[in-house]
PDB file of C-alpha atoms in Angstrom:
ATOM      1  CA  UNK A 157       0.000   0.000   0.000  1.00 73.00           C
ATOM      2  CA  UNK A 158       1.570   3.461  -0.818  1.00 89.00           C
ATOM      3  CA  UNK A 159       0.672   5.612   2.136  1.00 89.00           C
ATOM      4  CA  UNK A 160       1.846   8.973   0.380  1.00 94.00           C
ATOM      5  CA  UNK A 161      -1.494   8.107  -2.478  1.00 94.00           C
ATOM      6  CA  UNK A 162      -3.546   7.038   0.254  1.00 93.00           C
ATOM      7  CA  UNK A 163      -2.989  10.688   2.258  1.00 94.00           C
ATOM      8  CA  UNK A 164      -3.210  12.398  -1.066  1.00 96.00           C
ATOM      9  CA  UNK A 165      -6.891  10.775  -1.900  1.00 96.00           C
ATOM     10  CA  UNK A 166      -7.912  11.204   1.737  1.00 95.00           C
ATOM     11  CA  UNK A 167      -6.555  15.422   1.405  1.00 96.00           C
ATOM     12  CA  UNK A 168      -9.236  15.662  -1.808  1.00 97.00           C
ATOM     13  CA  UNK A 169     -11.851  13.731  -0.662  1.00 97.00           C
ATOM     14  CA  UNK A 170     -11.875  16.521   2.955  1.00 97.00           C
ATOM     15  CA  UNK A 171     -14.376  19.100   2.197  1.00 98.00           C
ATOM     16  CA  UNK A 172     -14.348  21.819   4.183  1.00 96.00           C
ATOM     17  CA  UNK A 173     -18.077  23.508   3.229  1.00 97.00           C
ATOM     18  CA  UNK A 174     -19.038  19.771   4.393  1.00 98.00           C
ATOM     19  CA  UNK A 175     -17.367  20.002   7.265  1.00 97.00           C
ATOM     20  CA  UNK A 176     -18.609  23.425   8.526  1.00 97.00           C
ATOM     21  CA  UNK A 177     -22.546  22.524   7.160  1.00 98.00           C
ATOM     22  CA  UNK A 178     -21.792  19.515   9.287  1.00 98.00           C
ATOM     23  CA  UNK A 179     -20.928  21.550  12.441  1.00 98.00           C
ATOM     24  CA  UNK A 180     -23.414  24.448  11.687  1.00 98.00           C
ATOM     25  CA  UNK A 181     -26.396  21.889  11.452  1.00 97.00           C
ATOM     26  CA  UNK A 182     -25.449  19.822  14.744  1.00 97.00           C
ATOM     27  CA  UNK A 183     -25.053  23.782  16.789  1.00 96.00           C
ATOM     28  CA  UNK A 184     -28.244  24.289  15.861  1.00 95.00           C
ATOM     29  CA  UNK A 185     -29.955  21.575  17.858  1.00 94.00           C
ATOM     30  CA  UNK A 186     -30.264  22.147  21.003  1.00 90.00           C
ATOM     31  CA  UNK A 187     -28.609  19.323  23.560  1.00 90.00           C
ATOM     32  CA  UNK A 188     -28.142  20.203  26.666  1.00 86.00           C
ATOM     33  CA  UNK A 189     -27.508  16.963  29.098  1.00 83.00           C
ATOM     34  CA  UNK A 190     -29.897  14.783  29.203  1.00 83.00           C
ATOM     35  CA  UNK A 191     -31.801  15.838  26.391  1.00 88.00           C
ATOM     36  CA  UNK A 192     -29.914  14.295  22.987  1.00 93.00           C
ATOM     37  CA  UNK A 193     -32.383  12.549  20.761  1.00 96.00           C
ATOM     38  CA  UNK A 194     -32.766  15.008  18.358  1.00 97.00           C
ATOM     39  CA  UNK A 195     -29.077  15.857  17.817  1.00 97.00           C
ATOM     40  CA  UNK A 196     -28.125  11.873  17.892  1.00 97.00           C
ATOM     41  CA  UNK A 197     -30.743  11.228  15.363  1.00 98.00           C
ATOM     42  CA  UNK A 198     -29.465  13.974  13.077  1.00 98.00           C
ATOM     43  CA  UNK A 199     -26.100  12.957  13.453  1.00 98.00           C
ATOM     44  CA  UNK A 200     -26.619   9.314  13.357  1.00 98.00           C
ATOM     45  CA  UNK A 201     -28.746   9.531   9.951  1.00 98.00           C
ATOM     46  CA  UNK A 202     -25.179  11.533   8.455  1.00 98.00           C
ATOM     47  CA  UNK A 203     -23.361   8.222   8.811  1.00 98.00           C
ATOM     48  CA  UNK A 204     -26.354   6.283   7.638  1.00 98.00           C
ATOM     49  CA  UNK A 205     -25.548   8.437   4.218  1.00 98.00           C
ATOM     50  CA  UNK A 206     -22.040   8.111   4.173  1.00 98.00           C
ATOM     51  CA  UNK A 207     -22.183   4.025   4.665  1.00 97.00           C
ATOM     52  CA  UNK A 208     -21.358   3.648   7.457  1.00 98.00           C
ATOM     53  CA  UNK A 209     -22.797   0.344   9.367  1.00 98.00           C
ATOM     54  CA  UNK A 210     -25.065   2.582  12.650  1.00 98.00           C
ATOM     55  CA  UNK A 211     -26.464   1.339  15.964  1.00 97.00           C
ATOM     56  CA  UNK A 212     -28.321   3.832  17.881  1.00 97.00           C
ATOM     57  CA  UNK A 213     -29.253   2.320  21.624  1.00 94.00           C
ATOM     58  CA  UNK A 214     -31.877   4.088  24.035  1.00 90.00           C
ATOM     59  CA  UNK A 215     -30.014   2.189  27.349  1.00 86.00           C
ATOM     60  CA  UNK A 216     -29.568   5.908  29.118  1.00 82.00           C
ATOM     61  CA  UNK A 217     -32.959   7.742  29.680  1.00 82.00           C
ATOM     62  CA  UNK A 218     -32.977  10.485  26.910  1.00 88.00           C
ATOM     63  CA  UNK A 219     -30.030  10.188  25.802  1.00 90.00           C
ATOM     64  CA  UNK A 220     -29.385   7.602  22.968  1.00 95.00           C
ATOM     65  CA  UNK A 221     -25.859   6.411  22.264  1.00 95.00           C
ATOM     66  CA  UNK A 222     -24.822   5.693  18.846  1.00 97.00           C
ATOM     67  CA  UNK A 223     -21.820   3.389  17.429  1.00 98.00           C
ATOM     68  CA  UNK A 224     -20.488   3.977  13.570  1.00 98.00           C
ATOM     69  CA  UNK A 225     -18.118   1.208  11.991  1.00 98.00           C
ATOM     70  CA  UNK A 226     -16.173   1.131   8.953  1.00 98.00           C
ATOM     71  CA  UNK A 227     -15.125  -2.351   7.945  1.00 96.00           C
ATOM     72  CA  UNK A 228     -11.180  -2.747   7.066  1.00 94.00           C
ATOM     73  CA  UNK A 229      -9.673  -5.088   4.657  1.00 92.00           C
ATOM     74  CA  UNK A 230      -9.005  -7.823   7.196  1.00 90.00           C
ATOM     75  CA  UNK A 231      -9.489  -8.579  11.403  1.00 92.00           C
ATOM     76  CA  UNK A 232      -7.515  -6.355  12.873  1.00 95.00           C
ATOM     77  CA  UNK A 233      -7.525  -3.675  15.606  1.00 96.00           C
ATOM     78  CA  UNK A 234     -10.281  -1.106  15.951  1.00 96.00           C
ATOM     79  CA  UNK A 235      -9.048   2.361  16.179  1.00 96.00           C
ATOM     80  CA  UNK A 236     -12.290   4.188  18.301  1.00 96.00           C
ATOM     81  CA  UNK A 237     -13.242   7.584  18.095  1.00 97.00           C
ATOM     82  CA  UNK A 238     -15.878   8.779  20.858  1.00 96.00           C
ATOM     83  CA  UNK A 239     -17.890  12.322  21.810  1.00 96.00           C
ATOM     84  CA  UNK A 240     -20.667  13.656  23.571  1.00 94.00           C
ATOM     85  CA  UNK A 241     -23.302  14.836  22.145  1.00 94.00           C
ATOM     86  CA  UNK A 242     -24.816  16.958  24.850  1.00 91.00           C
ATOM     87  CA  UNK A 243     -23.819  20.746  26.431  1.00 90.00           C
ATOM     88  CA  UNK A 244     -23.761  22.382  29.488  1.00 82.00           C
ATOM     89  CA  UNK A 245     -26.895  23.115  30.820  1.00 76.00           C
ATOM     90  CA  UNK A 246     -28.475  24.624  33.789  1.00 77.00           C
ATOM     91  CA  UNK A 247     -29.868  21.974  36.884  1.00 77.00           C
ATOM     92  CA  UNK A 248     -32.894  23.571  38.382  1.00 81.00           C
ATOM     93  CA  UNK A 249     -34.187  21.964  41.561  1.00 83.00           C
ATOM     94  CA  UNK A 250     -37.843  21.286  41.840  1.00 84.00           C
ATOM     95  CA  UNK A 251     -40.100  21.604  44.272  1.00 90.00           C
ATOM     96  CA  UNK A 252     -40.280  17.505  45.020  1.00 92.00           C
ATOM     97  CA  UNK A 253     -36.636  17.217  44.659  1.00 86.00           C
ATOM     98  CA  UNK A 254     -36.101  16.038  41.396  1.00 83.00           C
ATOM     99  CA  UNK A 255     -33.965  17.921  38.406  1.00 77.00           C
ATOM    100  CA  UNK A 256     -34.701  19.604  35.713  1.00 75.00           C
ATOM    101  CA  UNK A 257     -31.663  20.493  33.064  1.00 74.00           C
ATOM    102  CA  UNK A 258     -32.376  23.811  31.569  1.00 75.00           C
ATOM    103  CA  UNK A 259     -30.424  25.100  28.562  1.00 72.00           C
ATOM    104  CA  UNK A 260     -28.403  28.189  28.944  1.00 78.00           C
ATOM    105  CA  UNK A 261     -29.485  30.976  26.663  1.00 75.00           C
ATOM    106  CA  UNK A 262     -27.039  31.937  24.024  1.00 74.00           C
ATOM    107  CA  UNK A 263     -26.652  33.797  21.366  1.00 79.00           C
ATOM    108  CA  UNK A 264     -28.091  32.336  17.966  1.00 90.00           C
ATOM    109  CA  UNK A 265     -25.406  30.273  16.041  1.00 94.00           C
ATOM    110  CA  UNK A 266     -23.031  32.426  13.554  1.00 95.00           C
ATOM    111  CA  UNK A 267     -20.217  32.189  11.052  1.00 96.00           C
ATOM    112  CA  UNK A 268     -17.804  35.506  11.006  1.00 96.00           C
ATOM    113  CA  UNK A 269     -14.500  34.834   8.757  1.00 95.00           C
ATOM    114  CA  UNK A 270     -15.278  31.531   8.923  1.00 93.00           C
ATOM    115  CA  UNK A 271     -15.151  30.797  12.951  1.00 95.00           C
ATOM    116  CA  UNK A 272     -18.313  29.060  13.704  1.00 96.00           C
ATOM    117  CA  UNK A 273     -19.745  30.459  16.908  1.00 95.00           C
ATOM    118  CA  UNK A 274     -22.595  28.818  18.835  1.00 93.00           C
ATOM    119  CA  UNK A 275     -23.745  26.495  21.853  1.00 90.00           C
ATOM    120  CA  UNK A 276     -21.675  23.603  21.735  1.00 93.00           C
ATOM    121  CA  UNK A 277     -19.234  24.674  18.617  1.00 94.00           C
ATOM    122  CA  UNK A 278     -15.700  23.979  20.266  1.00 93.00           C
ATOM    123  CA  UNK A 279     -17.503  21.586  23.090  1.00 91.00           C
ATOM    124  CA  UNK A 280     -17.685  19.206  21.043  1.00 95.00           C
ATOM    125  CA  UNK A 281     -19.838  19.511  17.645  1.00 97.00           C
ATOM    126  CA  UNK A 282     -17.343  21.102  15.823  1.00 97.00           C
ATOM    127  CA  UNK A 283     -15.586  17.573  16.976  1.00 97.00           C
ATOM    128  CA  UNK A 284     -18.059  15.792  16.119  1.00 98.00           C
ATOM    129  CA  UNK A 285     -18.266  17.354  12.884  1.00 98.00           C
ATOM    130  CA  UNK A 286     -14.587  16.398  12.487  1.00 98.00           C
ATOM    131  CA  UNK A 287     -14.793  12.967  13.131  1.00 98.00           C
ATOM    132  CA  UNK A 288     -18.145  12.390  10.859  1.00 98.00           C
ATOM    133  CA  UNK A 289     -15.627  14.411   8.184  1.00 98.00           C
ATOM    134  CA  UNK A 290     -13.142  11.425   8.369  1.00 97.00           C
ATOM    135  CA  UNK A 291     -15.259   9.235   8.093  1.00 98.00           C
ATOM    136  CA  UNK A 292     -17.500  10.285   5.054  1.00 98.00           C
ATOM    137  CA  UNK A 293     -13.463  10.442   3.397  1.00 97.00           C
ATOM    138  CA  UNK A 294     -12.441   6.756   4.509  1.00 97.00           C
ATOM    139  CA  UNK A 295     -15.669   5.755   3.303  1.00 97.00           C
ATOM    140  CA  UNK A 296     -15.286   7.657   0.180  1.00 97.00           C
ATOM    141  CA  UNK A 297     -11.436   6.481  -0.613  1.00 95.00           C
ATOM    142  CA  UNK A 298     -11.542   3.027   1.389  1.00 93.00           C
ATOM    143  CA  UNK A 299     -10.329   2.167   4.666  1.00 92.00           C
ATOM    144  CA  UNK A 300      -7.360  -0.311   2.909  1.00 92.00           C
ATOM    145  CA  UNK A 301      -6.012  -1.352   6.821  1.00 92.00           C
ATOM    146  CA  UNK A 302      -6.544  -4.683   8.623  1.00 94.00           C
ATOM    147  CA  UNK A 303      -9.436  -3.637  11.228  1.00 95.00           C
ATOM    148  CA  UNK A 304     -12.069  -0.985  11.290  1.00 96.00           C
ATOM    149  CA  UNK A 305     -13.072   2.726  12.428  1.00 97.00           C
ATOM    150  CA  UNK A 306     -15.459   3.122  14.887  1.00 98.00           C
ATOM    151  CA  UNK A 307     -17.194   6.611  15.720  1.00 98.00           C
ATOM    152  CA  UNK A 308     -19.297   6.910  18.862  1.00 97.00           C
ATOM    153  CA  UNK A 309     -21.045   9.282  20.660  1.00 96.00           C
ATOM    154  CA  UNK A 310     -22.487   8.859  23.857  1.00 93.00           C
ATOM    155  CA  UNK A 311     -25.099  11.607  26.071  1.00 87.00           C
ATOM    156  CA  UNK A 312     -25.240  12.286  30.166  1.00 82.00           C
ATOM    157  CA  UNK A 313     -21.361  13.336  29.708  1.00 82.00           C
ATOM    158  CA  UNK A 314     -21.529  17.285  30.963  1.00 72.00           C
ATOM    159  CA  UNK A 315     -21.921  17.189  35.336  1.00 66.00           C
ATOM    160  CA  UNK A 316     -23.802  18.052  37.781  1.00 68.00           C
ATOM    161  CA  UNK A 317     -25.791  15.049  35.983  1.00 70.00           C
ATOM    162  CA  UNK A 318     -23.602  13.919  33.527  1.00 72.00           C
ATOM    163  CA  UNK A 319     -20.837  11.023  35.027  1.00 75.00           C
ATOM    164  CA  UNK A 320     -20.077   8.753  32.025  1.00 81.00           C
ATOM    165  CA  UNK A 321     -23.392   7.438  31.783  1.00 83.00           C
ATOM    166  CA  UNK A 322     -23.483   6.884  28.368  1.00 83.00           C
ATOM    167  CA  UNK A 323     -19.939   6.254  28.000  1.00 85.00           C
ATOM    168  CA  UNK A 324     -20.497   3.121  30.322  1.00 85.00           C
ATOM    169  CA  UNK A 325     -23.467   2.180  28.365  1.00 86.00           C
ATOM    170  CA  UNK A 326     -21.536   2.109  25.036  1.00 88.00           C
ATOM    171  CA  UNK A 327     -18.839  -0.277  26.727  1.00 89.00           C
ATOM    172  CA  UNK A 328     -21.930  -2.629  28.122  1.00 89.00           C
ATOM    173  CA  UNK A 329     -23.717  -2.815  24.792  1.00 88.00           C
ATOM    174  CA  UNK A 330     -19.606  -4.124  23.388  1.00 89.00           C
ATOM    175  CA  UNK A 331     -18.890  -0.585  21.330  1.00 90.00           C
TER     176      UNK A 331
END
């Protein structure tokens, strides 16, 4: 396998105005802890159109996990690639005791000189944007290794409520 030809294809097949329509549509759905379905959905039907092999599971109230695999050449190692889907929110106590996770207002989502700015953008969508981005090029140019890519992402991450709920979940379900 040349690896120089390989980096070359994978260089053309990265698409930046993908990868910012990527970000810019996952900033725009609200997810603060707790609440993630819409955002996984989304995010999990991108992979779906690239070709990658999904599984979305509900095991964490709310909060769905999702695994993405890309199938090598051969049975080798899996090199992972996890994020969380939700952002900070606000924890309002209610009267009975129980929580509430509010999100924090913020300005509405922007590009200026191509920064994207909005809830979530740097922690961790724009991340999440990234990794769907290498993926939708491995998929496009092959993934020519022994082994496979797998892209998670996994809800309940951001405390006071968050503590790895999902990220426990993903390792019980064998992601």
């Amino acid at each position: 396998m040349d690896v120089s030809a390989l980096l070359r294809k994978l260089d053309d097949a990265i698409r930046p105005e993908r990868l910012m329509a990527t970000a810019w549509d996952l900033v725009n759905i609200p997810s603060p802890t707790g609440e993630t379905e819409a955002v996984t959905a989304c995010y999990a039907d991108m992979y779906r159109k690239a070709g990658l092999d999904v599984h979305v599971s509900n095991t964490v109230p709310n909060a769905p996990n999702m695994a993405a695999y890309l199938a090598g050449n051969g049975d080798g190692r899996t090199l992972h690639f996890d994020g969380h889907a939700d952002v900070i929110g606000r924890v309002d106590t209610l009267p009975d005791g129980s929580t509430n996770v509010v999100p924090i207002p913020h300005p509405d989502p922007r590009i200026e000189n191509d920064v994207l700015y909005g809830r979530g953008a740097a922690d961790m969508k724009g991340g999440l944007a990234i990794m769907l981005e290498a993926a939708r090029c491995f998929a496009e140019v092959g993934f020519p290794f022994s082994g496979r890519l797998l892209f998670t992402t996994h809800g309940w991450h951001e405390a006071p409520l968050g503590y790895a709920q999902g990220v426990k979940a993903l390792i019980a379900d064998g992601h």
